[in-house]
mmCIF file of N, CA and C in Angstrom:
data_model
loop_
_atom_site.group_PDB
_atom_site.id
_atom_site.type_symbol
_atom_site.label_atom_id
_atom_site.label_comp_id
_atom_site.label_asym_id
_atom_site.label_seq_id
_atom_site.Cartn_x
_atom_site.Cartn_y
_atom_site.Cartn_z
ATOM 1 N N MET A 7 5.705 0.587 -14.768
ATOM 2 C CA MET A 7 5.119 0.196 -13.529
ATOM 3 C C MET A 7 3.967 -0.747 -13.894
ATOM 4 N N PHE A 8 3.991 -1.970 -13.186
ATOM 5 C CA PHE A 8 2.979 -2.935 -13.464
ATOM 6 C C PHE A 8 1.949 -2.855 -12.361
ATOM 7 N N ILE A 9 0.728 -2.510 -12.793
ATOM 8 C CA ILE A 9 -0.463 -2.407 -11.902
ATOM 9 C C ILE A 9 -1.447 -3.282 -12.488
ATOM 10 N N GLN A 10 -2.079 -4.145 -11.603
ATOM 11 C CA GLN A 10 -3.155 -5.051 -12.125
ATOM 12 C C GLN A 10 -4.378 -4.754 -11.245
ATOM 13 N N ILE A 11 -5.392 -4.168 -11.817
ATOM 14 C CA ILE A 11 -6.619 -3.933 -11.026
ATOM 15 C C ILE A 11 -7.608 -5.032 -11.337
ATOM 16 N N GLU A 12 -8.290 -5.528 -10.352
ATOM 17 C CA GLU A 12 -9.369 -6.466 -10.461
ATOM 18 C C GLU A 12 -10.711 -5.747 -10.252
ATOM 19 N N PRO A 13 -11.363 -5.390 -11.480
ATOM 20 C CA PRO A 13 -12.621 -4.650 -11.285
ATOM 21 C C PRO A 13 -13.752 -5.415 -10.567
ATOM 22 N N GLU A 14 -13.688 -6.702 -10.575
ATOM 23 C CA GLU A 14 -14.739 -7.566 -9.917
ATOM 24 C C GLU A 14 -14.517 -7.698 -8.423
ATOM 25 N N SER A 15 -13.357 -7.277 -7.987
ATOM 26 C CA SER A 15 -13.014 -7.422 -6.570
ATOM 27 C C SER A 15 -13.941 -6.595 -5.615
ATOM 28 N N ASP A 16 -14.024 -7.123 -4.425
ATOM 29 C CA ASP A 16 -14.785 -6.361 -3.399
ATOM 30 C C ASP A 16 -13.964 -5.139 -2.854
ATOM 31 N N ILE A 17 -12.737 -5.213 -3.154
ATOM 32 C CA ILE A 17 -11.745 -4.194 -2.656
ATOM 33 C C ILE A 17 -11.947 -3.014 -3.581
ATOM 34 N N PRO A 18 -12.156 -1.819 -3.100
ATOM 35 C CA PRO A 18 -12.277 -0.632 -3.975
ATOM 36 C C PRO A 18 -11.093 -0.447 -4.855
ATOM 37 N N ILE A 19 -11.273 0.068 -6.088
ATOM 38 C CA ILE A 19 -10.171 0.231 -6.948
ATOM 39 C C ILE A 19 -9.089 1.128 -6.418
ATOM 40 N N TYR A 20 -9.381 2.251 -5.822
ATOM 41 C CA TYR A 20 -8.365 3.150 -5.306
ATOM 42 C C TYR A 20 -7.518 2.342 -4.240
ATOM 43 N N ALA A 21 -8.167 1.528 -3.417
ATOM 44 C CA ALA A 21 -7.381 0.800 -2.423
ATOM 45 C C ALA A 21 -6.549 -0.266 -3.122
ATOM 46 N N GLN A 22 -6.877 -0.949 -4.068
ATOM 47 C CA GLN A 22 -6.085 -1.860 -4.864
ATOM 48 C C GLN A 22 -4.879 -1.062 -5.393
ATOM 49 N N LEU A 23 -5.120 0.074 -5.987
ATOM 50 C CA LEU A 23 -3.943 0.897 -6.581
ATOM 51 C C LEU A 23 -2.983 1.237 -5.515
ATOM 52 N N ALA A 24 -3.564 1.782 -4.365
ATOM 53 C CA ALA A 24 -2.666 2.197 -3.261
ATOM 54 C C ALA A 24 -1.891 0.964 -2.686
ATOM 55 N N SER A 25 -2.532 -0.159 -2.569
ATOM 56 C CA SER A 25 -1.796 -1.313 -2.066
ATOM 57 C C SER A 25 -0.721 -1.790 -2.974
ATOM 58 N N GLN A 26 -0.951 -1.741 -4.308
ATOM 59 C CA GLN A 26 0.039 -2.186 -5.251
ATOM 60 C C GLN A 26 1.214 -1.225 -5.334
ATOM 61 N N LEU A 27 0.919 0.051 -5.173
ATOM 62 C CA LEU A 27 2.052 1.001 -5.107
ATOM 63 C C LEU A 27 2.898 0.794 -3.836
ATOM 64 N N ILE A 28 2.226 0.450 -2.692
ATOM 65 C CA ILE A 28 2.945 0.150 -1.430
ATOM 66 C C ILE A 28 3.819 -1.065 -1.688
ATOM 67 N N GLU A 29 3.282 -2.078 -2.317
ATOM 68 C CA GLU A 29 4.087 -3.240 -2.608
ATOM 69 C C GLU A 29 5.194 -2.975 -3.418
ATOM 70 N N ALA A 30 5.114 -2.140 -4.501
ATOM 71 C CA ALA A 30 6.209 -1.787 -5.357
ATOM 72 C C ALA A 30 7.372 -1.068 -4.531
ATOM 73 N N ILE A 31 6.934 -0.295 -3.562
ATOM 74 C CA ILE A 31 7.897 0.317 -2.738
ATOM 75 C C ILE A 31 8.593 -0.660 -1.839
ATOM 76 N N ALA A 32 7.750 -1.549 -1.210
ATOM 77 C CA ALA A 32 8.306 -2.615 -0.274
ATOM 78 C C ALA A 32 9.250 -3.548 -1.068
ATOM 79 N N ARG A 33 9.033 -3.788 -2.341
ATOM 80 C CA ARG A 33 9.892 -4.667 -3.197
ATOM 81 C C ARG A 33 11.080 -3.886 -3.747
ATOM 82 N N GLY A 34 11.179 -2.540 -3.488
ATOM 83 C CA GLY A 34 12.309 -1.759 -3.983
ATOM 84 C C GLY A 34 12.192 -1.306 -5.404
ATOM 85 N N LYS A 35 10.978 -1.617 -6.032
ATOM 86 C CA LYS A 35 10.928 -1.102 -7.360
ATOM 87 C C LYS A 35 10.610 0.392 -7.486
ATOM 88 N N LEU A 36 10.152 0.929 -6.393
ATOM 89 C CA LEU A 36 10.154 2.391 -6.271
ATOM 90 C C LEU A 36 10.866 2.742 -4.940
ATOM 91 N N VAL A 37 11.693 3.787 -5.020
ATOM 92 C CA VAL A 37 12.445 4.115 -3.862
ATOM 93 C C VAL A 37 12.253 5.645 -3.548
ATOM 94 N N GLY A 38 12.703 5.998 -2.386
ATOM 95 C CA GLY A 38 12.529 7.445 -1.903
ATOM 96 C C GLY A 38 13.074 8.418 -2.916
ATOM 97 N N GLY A 39 12.255 9.374 -3.287
ATOM 98 C CA GLY A 39 12.630 10.364 -4.256
ATOM 99 C C GLY A 39 12.091 10.071 -5.704
ATOM 100 N N ASP A 40 11.661 8.790 -5.842
ATOM 101 C CA ASP A 40 11.052 8.535 -7.200
ATOM 102 C C ASP A 40 9.712 9.201 -7.347
ATOM 103 N N ALA A 41 9.518 9.750 -8.567
ATOM 104 C CA ALA A 41 8.297 10.417 -8.908
ATOM 105 C C ALA A 41 7.263 9.441 -9.379
ATOM 106 N N LEU A 42 6.031 9.460 -8.956
ATOM 107 C CA LEU A 42 4.997 8.600 -9.415
ATOM 108 C C LEU A 42 4.467 9.305 -10.729
ATOM 109 N N PRO A 43 3.847 8.471 -11.534
ATOM 110 C CA PRO A 43 3.241 9.070 -12.786
ATOM 111 C C PRO A 43 2.216 10.105 -12.372
ATOM 112 N N SER A 44 1.914 11.019 -13.226
ATOM 113 C CA SER A 44 0.913 12.058 -12.931
ATOM 114 C C SER A 44 -0.419 11.339 -12.830
ATOM 115 N N VAL A 45 -1.353 11.956 -12.129
ATOM 116 C CA VAL A 45 -2.711 11.353 -11.894
ATOM 117 C C VAL A 45 -3.279 11.133 -13.278
ATOM 118 N N ARG A 46 -3.205 12.134 -14.171
ATOM 119 C CA ARG A 46 -3.849 12.083 -15.478
ATOM 120 C C ARG A 46 -3.197 10.856 -16.318
ATOM 121 N N SER A 47 -1.907 10.793 -16.256
ATOM 122 C CA SER A 47 -1.178 9.817 -16.947
ATOM 123 C C SER A 47 -1.451 8.391 -16.436
ATOM 124 N N LEU A 48 -1.367 8.191 -15.201
ATOM 125 C CA LEU A 48 -1.687 6.856 -14.648
ATOM 126 C C LEU A 48 -3.200 6.398 -14.885
ATOM 127 N N ALA A 49 -4.077 7.451 -14.752
ATOM 128 C CA ALA A 49 -5.423 7.100 -15.016
ATOM 129 C C ALA A 49 -5.709 6.677 -16.400
ATOM 130 N N ALA A 50 -4.971 7.321 -17.355
ATOM 131 C CA ALA A 50 -5.165 7.044 -18.777
ATOM 132 C C ALA A 50 -4.560 5.627 -19.034
ATOM 133 N N ASP A 51 -3.388 5.373 -18.453
ATOM 134 C CA ASP A 51 -2.718 4.084 -18.609
ATOM 135 C C ASP A 51 -3.543 2.869 -18.100
ATOM 136 N N LEU A 52 -4.184 3.123 -17.040
ATOM 137 C CA LEU A 52 -4.996 2.079 -16.358
ATOM 138 C C LEU A 52 -6.431 2.119 -16.691
ATOM 139 N N GLY A 53 -6.770 3.087 -17.502
ATOM 140 C CA GLY A 53 -8.225 3.091 -17.978
ATOM 141 C C GLY A 53 -9.150 3.409 -16.855
ATOM 142 N N MET A 54 -8.739 4.214 -15.898
ATOM 143 C CA MET A 54 -9.642 4.553 -14.750
ATOM 144 C C MET A 54 -9.810 6.012 -14.636
ATOM 145 N N ASN A 55 -10.826 6.389 -13.789
ATOM 146 C CA ASN A 55 -11.074 7.750 -13.544
ATOM 147 C C ASN A 55 -9.963 8.459 -12.777
ATOM 148 N N MET A 56 -9.678 9.662 -13.207
ATOM 149 C CA MET A 56 -8.588 10.451 -12.514
ATOM 150 C C MET A 56 -8.880 10.552 -10.994
ATOM 151 N N HIS A 57 -10.128 10.735 -10.552
ATOM 152 C CA HIS A 57 -10.435 10.829 -9.184
ATOM 153 C C HIS A 57 -10.046 9.562 -8.407
ATOM 154 N N THR A 58 -10.083 8.423 -9.033
ATOM 155 C CA THR A 58 -9.691 7.184 -8.402
ATOM 156 C C THR A 58 -8.219 7.168 -8.075
ATOM 157 N N VAL A 59 -7.446 7.600 -9.061
ATOM 158 C CA VAL A 59 -6.024 7.663 -8.921
ATOM 159 C C VAL A 59 -5.694 8.728 -7.839
ATOM 160 N N ASN A 60 -6.357 9.867 -7.890
ATOM 161 C CA ASN A 60 -6.116 10.966 -6.914
ATOM 162 C C ASN A 60 -6.427 10.503 -5.514
ATOM 163 N N LYS A 61 -7.544 9.644 -5.358
ATOM 164 C CA LYS A 61 -7.860 9.105 -4.035
ATOM 165 C C LYS A 61 -6.797 8.238 -3.525
ATOM 166 N N ALA A 62 -6.320 7.376 -4.442
ATOM 167 C CA ALA A 62 -5.223 6.475 -4.032
ATOM 168 C C ALA A 62 -3.905 7.280 -3.616
ATOM 169 N N TYR A 63 -3.662 8.274 -4.358
ATOM 170 C CA TYR A 63 -2.459 9.083 -4.020
ATOM 171 C C TYR A 63 -2.597 9.797 -2.649
ATOM 172 N N HIS A 64 -3.806 10.287 -2.417
ATOM 173 C CA HIS A 64 -4.061 10.990 -1.117
ATOM 174 C C HIS A 64 -4.047 9.976 0.002
ATOM 175 N N GLU A 65 -4.482 8.717 -0.236
ATOM 176 C CA GLU A 65 -4.428 7.682 0.763
ATOM 177 C C GLU A 65 -2.900 7.444 1.145
ATOM 178 N N LEU A 66 -2.116 7.384 0.155
ATOM 179 C CA LEU A 66 -0.693 7.218 0.377
ATOM 180 C C LEU A 66 -0.099 8.348 0.991
ATOM 181 N N GLU A 67 -0.472 9.566 0.743
ATOM 182 C CA GLU A 67 -0.013 10.781 1.390
ATOM 183 C C GLU A 67 -0.460 10.752 2.923
ATOM 184 N N ARG A 68 -1.677 10.361 3.155
ATOM 185 C CA ARG A 68 -2.168 10.297 4.501
ATOM 186 C C ARG A 68 -1.293 9.343 5.360
ATOM 187 N N LYS A 69 -0.789 8.253 4.700
ATOM 188 C CA LYS A 69 0.040 7.327 5.507
ATOM 189 C C LYS A 69 1.495 7.770 5.397
ATOM 190 N N GLU A 70 1.773 8.944 4.788
ATOM 191 C CA GLU A 70 3.094 9.520 4.718
ATOM 192 C C GLU A 70 4.027 8.585 3.892
ATOM 193 N N ILE A 71 3.501 7.882 2.918
ATOM 194 C CA ILE A 71 4.360 7.044 2.066
ATOM 195 C C ILE A 71 4.796 7.856 0.930
ATOM 196 N N ILE A 72 4.003 8.782 0.435
ATOM 197 C CA ILE A 72 4.342 9.671 -0.672
ATOM 198 C C ILE A 72 4.035 11.126 -0.147
ATOM 199 N N ARG A 73 4.599 12.077 -0.809
ATOM 200 C CA ARG A 73 4.187 13.420 -0.584
ATOM 201 C C ARG A 73 3.747 13.958 -1.920
ATOM 202 N N ILE A 74 2.741 14.909 -1.942
ATOM 203 C CA ILE A 74 2.298 15.452 -3.030
ATOM 204 C C ILE A 74 2.779 16.894 -3.098
ATOM 205 N N VAL A 75 3.531 17.194 -4.079
ATOM 206 C CA VAL A 75 4.205 18.533 -4.279
ATOM 207 C C VAL A 75 3.335 19.282 -5.332
ATOM 208 N N PRO A 76 2.737 20.298 -4.929
ATOM 209 C CA PRO A 76 1.867 21.082 -5.982
ATOM 210 C C PRO A 76 2.771 21.437 -7.275
ATOM 211 N N LYS A 77 2.187 21.125 -8.328
ATOM 212 C CA LYS A 77 2.787 21.427 -9.647
ATOM 213 C C LYS A 77 4.012 20.545 -9.960
ATOM 214 N N SER A 78 4.342 19.630 -9.038
ATOM 215 C CA SER A 78 5.468 18.735 -9.312
ATOM 216 C C SER A 78 5.068 17.265 -9.331
ATOM 217 N N GLY A 79 4.017 16.977 -8.648
ATOM 218 C CA GLY A 79 3.494 15.589 -8.635
ATOM 219 C C GLY A 79 3.652 14.866 -7.307
ATOM 220 N N ALA A 80 3.505 13.570 -7.378
ATOM 221 C CA ALA A 80 3.605 12.698 -6.190
ATOM 222 C C ALA A 80 5.075 12.106 -6.189
ATOM 223 N N ILE A 81 5.667 12.122 -5.000
ATOM 224 C CA ILE A 81 7.045 11.645 -4.880
ATOM 225 C C ILE A 81 7.125 10.686 -3.708
ATOM 226 N N VAL A 82 7.765 9.598 -3.835
ATOM 227 C CA VAL A 82 7.933 8.538 -2.822
ATOM 228 C C VAL A 82 8.764 9.106 -1.663
ATOM 229 N N ASN A 83 8.309 9.084 -0.470
ATOM 230 C CA ASN A 83 9.021 9.593 0.677
ATOM 231 C C ASN A 83 10.238 8.599 0.955
ATOM 232 N N PRO A 84 11.317 9.203 1.293
ATOM 233 C CA PRO A 84 12.438 8.348 1.705
ATOM 234 C C PRO A 84 12.160 7.924 3.143
ATOM 235 N N LEU A 85 11.760 6.633 3.362
ATOM 236 C CA LEU A 85 11.449 6.217 4.668
ATOM 237 C C LEU A 85 12.600 5.254 5.181
ATOM 238 N N SER A 86 12.747 5.371 6.440
ATOM 239 C CA SER A 86 13.695 4.444 7.064
ATOM 240 C C SER A 86 13.280 3.086 7.006
ATOM 241 N N GLN A 87 14.235 2.158 6.715
ATOM 242 C CA GLN A 87 13.852 0.757 6.614
ATOM 243 C C GLN A 87 14.264 0.112 8.021
ATOM 244 N N ASN A 88 14.911 0.864 8.849
ATOM 245 C CA ASN A 88 15.425 0.178 10.119
ATOM 246 C C ASN A 88 14.634 0.704 11.364
ATOM 247 N N GLU A 89 13.899 1.716 11.149
ATOM 248 C CA GLU A 89 13.175 2.305 12.343
ATOM 249 C C GLU A 89 11.836 2.783 11.915
ATOM 250 N N ILE A 90 10.869 2.357 12.750
ATOM 251 C CA ILE A 90 9.457 2.710 12.451
ATOM 252 C C ILE A 90 9.029 3.717 13.530
ATOM 253 N N ARG A 91 8.359 4.805 13.112
ATOM 254 C CA ARG A 91 7.829 5.737 14.063
ATOM 255 C C ARG A 91 6.657 5.096 14.783
ATOM 256 N N SER A 92 6.472 5.542 16.051
ATOM 257 C CA SER A 92 5.383 5.007 16.886
ATOM 258 C C SER A 92 4.011 5.241 16.285
ATOM 259 N N ASP A 93 3.742 6.369 15.668
ATOM 260 C CA ASP A 93 2.443 6.583 15.075
ATOM 261 C C ASP A 93 2.177 5.652 13.944
ATOM 262 N N HIS A 94 3.197 5.360 13.135
ATOM 263 C CA HIS A 94 3.018 4.443 12.056
ATOM 264 C C HIS A 94 2.769 2.967 12.609
ATOM 265 N N LEU A 95 3.491 2.639 13.703
ATOM 266 C CA LEU A 95 3.337 1.343 14.287
ATOM 267 C C LEU A 95 1.937 1.172 14.828
ATOM 268 N N GLU A 96 1.449 2.201 15.505
ATOM 269 C CA GLU A 96 0.084 2.146 16.068
ATOM 270 C C GLU A 96 -0.829 2.045 14.982
ATOM 271 N N ARG A 97 -0.847 2.773 13.891
ATOM 272 C CA ARG A 97 -1.763 2.664 12.800
ATOM 273 C C ARG A 97 -1.734 1.271 12.178
ATOM 274 N N ILE A 98 -0.620 0.749 11.904
ATOM 275 C CA ILE A 98 -0.471 -0.536 11.318
ATOM 276 C C ILE A 98 -0.987 -1.654 12.304
ATOM 277 N N SER A 99 -0.835 -1.514 13.569
ATOM 278 C CA SER A 99 -1.343 -2.470 14.587
ATOM 279 C C SER A 99 -2.832 -2.375 14.523
ATOM 280 N N LEU A 100 -3.447 -1.281 14.504
ATOM 281 C CA LEU A 100 -4.887 -1.075 14.416
ATOM 282 C C LEU A 100 -5.459 -1.685 13.118
ATOM 283 N N GLU A 101 -4.714 -1.587 12.010
ATOM 284 C CA GLU A 101 -5.210 -2.153 10.807
ATOM 285 C C GLU A 101 -5.113 -3.696 10.697
ATOM 286 N N ILE A 102 -4.065 -4.229 11.340
ATOM 287 C CA ILE A 102 -3.777 -5.675 11.357
ATOM 288 C C ILE A 102 -4.688 -6.352 12.356
ATOM 289 N N LYS A 103 -4.967 -5.738 13.454
ATOM 290 C CA LYS A 103 -5.665 -6.395 14.558
ATOM 291 C C LYS A 103 -6.937 -7.082 14.120
ATOM 292 N N PRO A 104 -7.891 -6.461 13.382
ATOM 293 C CA PRO A 104 -9.070 -7.078 13.010
ATOM 294 C C PRO A 104 -8.857 -8.417 12.184
ATOM 295 N N LEU A 105 -7.810 -8.354 11.318
ATOM 296 C CA LEU A 105 -7.528 -9.525 10.445
ATOM 297 C C LEU A 105 -7.031 -10.680 11.372
ATOM 298 N N ILE A 106 -6.184 -10.377 12.259
ATOM 299 C CA ILE A 106 -5.711 -11.444 13.167
ATOM 300 C C ILE A 106 -6.901 -11.973 14.033
ATOM 301 N N ALA A 107 -7.699 -11.101 14.538
ATOM 302 C CA ALA A 107 -8.856 -11.597 15.312
ATOM 303 C C ALA A 107 -9.738 -12.504 14.389
ATOM 304 N N GLU A 108 -9.920 -12.053 13.155
ATOM 305 C CA GLU A 108 -10.707 -12.866 12.212
ATOM 306 C C GLU A 108 -10.049 -14.292 12.075
ATOM 307 N N ALA A 109 -8.699 -14.268 11.929
ATOM 308 C CA ALA A 109 -8.094 -15.537 11.764
ATOM 309 C C ALA A 109 -8.236 -16.490 12.910
ATOM 310 N N ILE A 110 -8.162 -15.884 14.120
ATOM 311 C CA ILE A 110 -8.312 -16.647 15.360
ATOM 312 C C ILE A 110 -9.812 -17.235 15.383
ATOM 313 N N VAL A 111 -10.729 -16.357 15.074
ATOM 314 C CA VAL A 111 -12.175 -16.740 15.050
ATOM 315 C C VAL A 111 -12.361 -17.921 13.993
ATOM 316 N N LEU A 112 -11.646 -17.891 12.915
ATOM 317 C CA LEU A 112 -11.854 -18.902 11.957
ATOM 318 C C LEU A 112 -10.970 -20.171 12.251
ATOM 319 N N GLY A 113 -10.318 -20.159 13.392
ATOM 320 C CA GLY A 113 -9.639 -21.355 13.885
ATOM 321 C C GLY A 113 -8.159 -21.462 13.598
ATOM 322 N N MET A 114 -7.494 -20.365 13.184
ATOM 323 C CA MET A 114 -6.111 -20.385 13.026
ATOM 324 C C MET A 114 -5.383 -20.265 14.328
ATOM 325 N N LYS A 115 -4.299 -21.064 14.534
ATOM 326 C CA LYS A 115 -3.582 -21.035 15.754
ATOM 327 C C LYS A 115 -2.475 -19.947 15.549
ATOM 328 N N PRO A 116 -1.938 -19.366 16.625
ATOM 329 C CA PRO A 116 -0.895 -18.355 16.515
ATOM 330 C C PRO A 116 0.293 -18.782 15.625
ATOM 331 N N GLU A 117 0.707 -20.057 15.696
ATOM 332 C CA GLU A 117 1.812 -20.486 14.942
ATOM 333 C C GLU A 117 1.556 -20.375 13.429
ATOM 334 N N ALA A 118 0.277 -20.736 13.052
ATOM 335 C CA ALA A 118 -0.145 -20.696 11.696
ATOM 336 C C ALA A 118 -0.297 -19.241 11.181
ATOM 337 N N ILE A 119 -0.672 -18.344 12.080
ATOM 338 C CA ILE A 119 -0.734 -17.014 11.713
ATOM 339 C C ILE A 119 0.619 -16.344 11.491
ATOM 340 N N ASN A 120 1.527 -16.759 12.372
ATOM 341 C CA ASN A 120 2.967 -16.326 12.243
ATOM 342 C C ASN A 120 3.518 -16.837 10.939
ATOM 343 N N LYS A 121 3.229 -18.130 10.656
ATOM 344 C CA LYS A 121 3.761 -18.762 9.414
ATOM 345 C C LYS A 121 3.175 -18.076 8.230
ATOM 346 N N LEU A 122 1.931 -17.702 8.185
ATOM 347 C CA LEU A 122 1.327 -17.042 7.090
ATOM 348 C C LEU A 122 1.971 -15.643 6.925
ATOM 349 N N ILE A 123 2.096 -14.903 7.987
ATOM 350 C CA ILE A 123 2.747 -13.553 7.891
ATOM 351 C C ILE A 123 4.184 -13.691 7.411
ATOM 352 N N SER A 124 4.917 -14.653 7.801
ATOM 353 C CA SER A 124 6.315 -14.870 7.353
ATOM 354 C C SER A 124 6.319 -15.199 5.887
ATOM 355 N N SER A 125 5.375 -16.000 5.438
ATOM 356 C CA SER A 125 5.380 -16.341 4.021
ATOM 357 C C SER A 125 4.987 -15.154 3.155
ATOM 358 N N ILE A 126 4.117 -14.281 3.650
ATOM 359 C CA ILE A 126 3.738 -13.069 2.899
ATOM 360 C C ILE A 126 4.954 -12.163 2.804
ATOM 361 N N ILE A 127 5.727 -11.999 3.903
ATOM 362 C CA ILE A 127 6.903 -11.139 3.902
ATOM 363 C C ILE A 127 7.939 -11.704 2.819
ATOM 364 N N LEU A 128 8.138 -13.071 2.868
ATOM 365 C CA LEU A 128 9.072 -13.669 1.973
ATOM 366 C C LEU A 128 8.563 -13.356 0.461
ATOM 367 N N SER A 129 7.307 -13.497 0.218
ATOM 368 C CA SER A 129 6.845 -13.428 -1.164
ATOM 369 C C SER A 129 7.046 -11.911 -1.590
ATOM 370 N N ILE A 130 6.861 -11.018 -0.699
ATOM 371 C CA ILE A 130 7.072 -9.603 -1.159
ATOM 372 C C ILE A 130 8.605 -9.345 -1.398
ATOM 373 N N LYS A 131 9.464 -9.921 -0.558
ATOM 374 C CA LYS A 131 10.911 -9.693 -0.691
ATOM 375 C C LYS A 131 11.474 -10.437 -1.860
ATOM 376 N N GLU A 132 10.920 -11.648 -2.212
ATOM 377 C CA GLU A 132 11.529 -12.389 -3.317
ATOM 378 C C GLU A 132 10.998 -12.019 -4.676
ATOM 379 N N GLU A 133 9.864 -11.329 -4.830
ATOM 380 C CA GLU A 133 9.349 -11.081 -6.162
ATOM 381 C C GLU A 133 10.002 -9.825 -6.824
#
């Protein structure tokens, strides 16, 4: 599993880890039923504190992307690729809305925002 953490980034390390695990799932490198490395193992591999990995895993569990099974570890949830639950759609909408508002404030037109989003989707699917 290739994870690259930017220690100088303004984004917290746990959030970087959680985002990269989500991207790995979106790219199909991890699929439903796959076990993630143990907190201790991943922390050692990445040279980070176990609490940071644990926080990332719990963030993914909160989003129902993984489930944490006591004494078994973290397992990727088998999510439907064709249907999204309304609560997930609402959460994603709330998370995207401030970024879109910021893009509008900074002068982006709706077409440019759509083009940017499309290019991001393509880059995730092609890599």
